[in-house]
CSV table of C-alpha atoms in Angstrom, one decimal:
chain,number,residue,atom,x,y,z
K,1,UNK,CA,16.7,21.8,-6.7
K,2,UNK,CA,16.8,18.6,-7.9
K,3,UNK,CA,14.0,16.2,-8.3
K,4,UNK,CA,14.2,12.6,-8.2
K,5,UNK,CA,11.8,10.2,-9.3
K,6,UNK,CA,10.4,8.0,-6.5
K,7,UNK,CA,10.7,4.8,-8.5
K,8,UNK,CA,14.1,6.0,-10.1
K,9,UNK,CA,17.5,3.7,-8.3
K,10,UNK,CA,19.2,6.2,-5.6
K,11,UNK,CA,22.1,6.4,-7.6
K,12,UNK,CA,21.2,6.9,-11.3
K,13,UNK,CA,23.3,4.6,-13.7
K,14,UNK,CA,25.8,6.8,-16.2
K,15,UNK,CA,26.5,5.8,-19.7
K,16,UNK,CA,28.9,7.0,-22.2
K,17,UNK,CA,29.9,10.3,-21.5
K,18,UNK,CA,28.8,10.5,-17.9
K,19,UNK,CA,25.3,11.1,-18.9
K,20,UNK,CA,22.5,9.9,-15.8
K,21,UNK,CA,20.3,7.0,-16.8
K,22,UNK,CA,18.0,6.6,-14.0
K,23,UNK,CA,16.0,4.3,-15.8
K,24,UNK,CA,18.6,1.6,-16.9
K,25,UNK,CA,17.8,-1.7,-15.9
K,26,UNK,CA,14.1,-1.2,-15.6
K,27,UNK,CA,13.5,-2.4,-19.2
K,28,UNK,CA,13.6,-5.7,-18.1
K,29,UNK,CA,10.6,-5.5,-15.6
K,30,UNK,CA,7.5,-8.1,-16.1
K,31,UNK,CA,5.5,-4.6,-15.7
K,32,UNK,CA,8.1,-1.6,-15.7
K,33,UNK,CA,6.0,0.5,-13.6
K,34,UNK,CA,6.2,-2.1,-10.7
K,35,UNK,CA,9.2,-3.2,-9.1
K,36,UNK,CA,9.3,-7.0,-8.4
K,37,UNK,CA,8.5,-6.1,-4.7
K,38,UNK,CA,5.6,-4.5,-5.3
K,39,UNK,CA,4.5,-7.0,-7.3
K,40,UNK,CA,5.0,-9.4,-4.7
K,41,UNK,CA,3.2,-7.0,-2.4
K,42,UNK,CA,0.1,-6.4,-4.6
K,43,UNK,CA,-0.2,-10.5,-4.8
K,44,UNK,CA,0.3,-11.0,-1.3
K,45,UNK,CA,-2.4,-8.2,-0.4
K,46,UNK,CA,-0.1,-6.4,1.6
K,47,UNK,CA,-0.9,-2.5,1.9
K,48,UNK,CA,2.3,-0.9,0.7
K,49,UNK,CA,1.3,2.8,2.1
K,50,UNK,CA,-1.9,2.7,0.6
K,51,UNK,CA,-4.2,3.2,4.0
K,52,UNK,CA,-1.9,6.3,5.4
K,53,UNK,CA,-4.7,8.3,5.3
K,54,UNK,CA,-6.6,6.3,7.7
K,55,UNK,CA,-3.3,5.2,9.7
K,56,UNK,CA,-1.9,8.8,10.3
K,57,UNK,CA,-5.6,10.2,11.1
K,58,UNK,CA,-6.5,7.9,14.5
K,59,UNK,CA,-7.7,4.8,12.2
K,60,UNK,CA,-5.2,2.1,12.7
K,61,UNK,CA,-5.0,-1.1,10.6
K,62,UNK,CA,-5.8,-4.4,11.4
K,63,UNK,CA,-2.4,-6.0,10.5
K,64,UNK,CA,-0.7,-3.4,12.7
K,65,UNK,CA,-3.0,-4.0,15.6
K,66,UNK,CA,-2.3,-7.7,15.6
K,67,UNK,CA,1.5,-6.9,15.4
K,68,UNK,CA,1.2,-4.8,18.4
K,69,UNK,CA,-1.6,-7.3,20.2
K,70,UNK,CA,0.8,-7.5,23.3
K,71,UNK,CA,1.6,-4.4,24.0
K,72,UNK,CA,-1.8,-3.1,23.3
K,73,UNK,CA,-3.3,-5.6,25.6
K,74,UNK,CA,-5.7,-6.8,23.2
K,75,UNK,CA,-8.7,-9.5,24.5
K,76,UNK,CA,-8.8,-12.5,23.0
K,77,UNK,CA,-12.0,-11.3,21.0
K,78,UNK,CA,-10.6,-8.2,19.9
K,79,UNK,CA,-7.5,-10.6,18.6
K,80,UNK,CA,-10.5,-12.9,16.5
K,81,UNK,CA,-11.6,-9.5,15.5
K,82,UNK,CA,-8.3,-8.3,14.1
K,83,UNK,CA,-7.5,-12.1,12.7
K,84,UNK,CA,-10.9,-11.7,10.7
K,85,UNK,CA,-10.5,-8.1,9.4
K,86,UNK,CA,-7.1,-9.0,8.1
K,87,UNK,CA,-8.1,-12.4,6.4
K,88,UNK,CA,-11.3,-10.6,4.8
K,89,UNK,CA,-9.1,-7.5,3.7
K,90,UNK,CA,-6.5,-9.8,1.8
K,91,UNK,CA,-9.1,-11.4,0.5
K,92,UNK,CA,-10.3,-8.8,-0.8
K,93,UNK,CA,-6.9,-6.9,-1.9
K,94,UNK,CA,-5.3,-10.1,-3.8
K,95,UNK,CA,-7.4,-10.0,-6.7
K,96,UNK,CA,-7.6,-6.4,-6.7
K,97,UNK,CA,-3.8,-6.3,-6.9
K,98,UNK,CA,-3.8,-8.8,-9.6
K,99,UNK,CA,-5.7,-6.1,-11.4
K,100,UNK,CA,-3.3,-3.5,-10.9
K,101,UNK,CA,-0.6,-5.7,-12.5
K,102,UNK,CA,-3.0,-6.4,-15.3
K,103,UNK,CA,-3.8,-2.8,-15.8
K,104,UNK,CA,-0.2,-1.8,-15.7
K,105,UNK,CA,0.6,-4.5,-18.0
K,106,UNK,CA,-1.9,-3.4,-20.5
K,107,UNK,CA,-0.4,0.4,-20.2
K,108,UNK,CA,3.3,-1.0,-21.1
K,109,UNK,CA,1.8,-3.3,-23.9
K,110,UNK,CA,0.7,-0.2,-25.7
K,111,UNK,CA,4.0,1.1,-26.0
K,112,UNK,CA,5.6,-2.0,-26.0
K,113,UNK,CA,3.8,-2.6,-29.4
K,114,UNK,CA,4.0,0.4,-30.9
K,115,UNK,CA,0.1,0.9,-30.2
K,116,UNK,CA,-0.1,4.1,-27.9
K,117,UNK,CA,-2.1,6.9,-29.1
K,118,UNK,CA,-3.5,9.7,-27.2
K,119,UNK,CA,-7.2,7.9,-26.6
K,120,UNK,CA,-5.6,4.6,-25.8
K,121,UNK,CA,-3.3,6.0,-23.5
K,122,UNK,CA,-5.7,7.9,-21.7
K,123,UNK,CA,-8.1,4.7,-21.3
K,124,UNK,CA,-5.3,2.4,-20.5
K,125,UNK,CA,-4.1,5.3,-17.5
K,126,UNK,CA,-7.7,5.2,-16.3
K,127,UNK,CA,-7.9,1.8,-15.8
K,128,UNK,CA,-4.7,1.8,-14.1
K,129,UNK,CA,-6.2,4.4,-12.0
K,130,UNK,CA,-9.5,2.9,-11.3
K,131,UNK,CA,-7.6,-0.3,-10.3
K,132,UNK,CA,-5.2,1.6,-7.9
K,133,UNK,CA,-8.2,3.2,-6.7
K,134,UNK,CA,-10.3,0.1,-5.9
K,135,UNK,CA,-7.3,-1.3,-4.1
K,136,UNK,CA,-6.8,1.4,-1.8
K,137,UNK,CA,-10.6,1.6,-1.1
K,138,UNK,CA,-10.3,-2.1,-0.4
K,139,UNK,CA,-7.5,-1.2,2.3
K,140,UNK,CA,-9.0,1.9,3.8
K,141,UNK,CA,-12.3,0.3,4.6
K,142,UNK,CA,-11.0,-1.7,7.4
K,143,UNK,CA,-9.7,0.9,9.1
K,144,UNK,CA,-13.0,2.2,10.7
K,145,UNK,CA,-13.8,-1.5,11.8
K,146,UNK,CA,-10.3,-1.6,13.4
K,147,UNK,CA,-11.0,1.8,15.3
K,148,UNK,CA,-14.3,0.9,16.5
K,149,UNK,CA,-13.1,-2.7,18.0
K,150,UNK,CA,-10.2,-0.6,20.3
K,151,UNK,CA,-10.7,1.3,23.0
K,152,UNK,CA,-9.5,5.1,23.1
K,153,UNK,CA,-6.8,4.1,25.5
K,154,UNK,CA,-5.5,1.2,22.7
K,155,UNK,CA,-6.0,3.9,19.8
K,156,UNK,CA,-3.5,6.6,21.7
K,157,UNK,CA,-1.2,3.6,23.1
K,158,UNK,CA,-0.9,2.3,19.1
K,159,UNK,CA,0.0,5.4,18.2
K,160,UNK,CA,2.8,5.9,20.4
K,161,UNK,CA,4.1,2.5,19.3
K,162,UNK,CA,3.9,3.7,15.7
K,163,UNK,CA,5.4,6.9,16.3
K,164,UNK,CA,2.8,9.1,15.8
K,165,UNK,CA,2.8,11.8,18.2
K,166,UNK,CA,3.2,15.1,16.3
K,167,UNK,CA,-0.6,15.2,15.3
K,168,UNK,CA,-2.0,14.9,18.9
């Protein structure tokens, strides 16, 4: 069974002799662990799938609820509530996203400057994990308020519109 890294290109590059080089071209990234799209998403406060535990378990996200406002028949009050939640979530998530970028850059620099020791790698990796955890929590914590603002019928319709029919 072949295992493919999530961040590796779909088709690995091959070097001389046909040897697969799945990371070729990634050395030019500013933060090697993050694609340019991921950096843009982090800076914009986008969720990037971080709230899937909520999303897939009947806790809709405010941004997706707004995207589906018409078929969900949101009231003006519900729309205002979702807009407020999205604004608050993005205001919280943007600086946390910058923290993820910064922590990832620090980890990269340990290796780029030949200063990687087991202890330094552990510390820098823990900082990346903490930054990502804080960002994930920031996205997840707006889902309960979103759910509370919707009727059970709207939640059911949301799940249908998003294609979440298997968990009923």
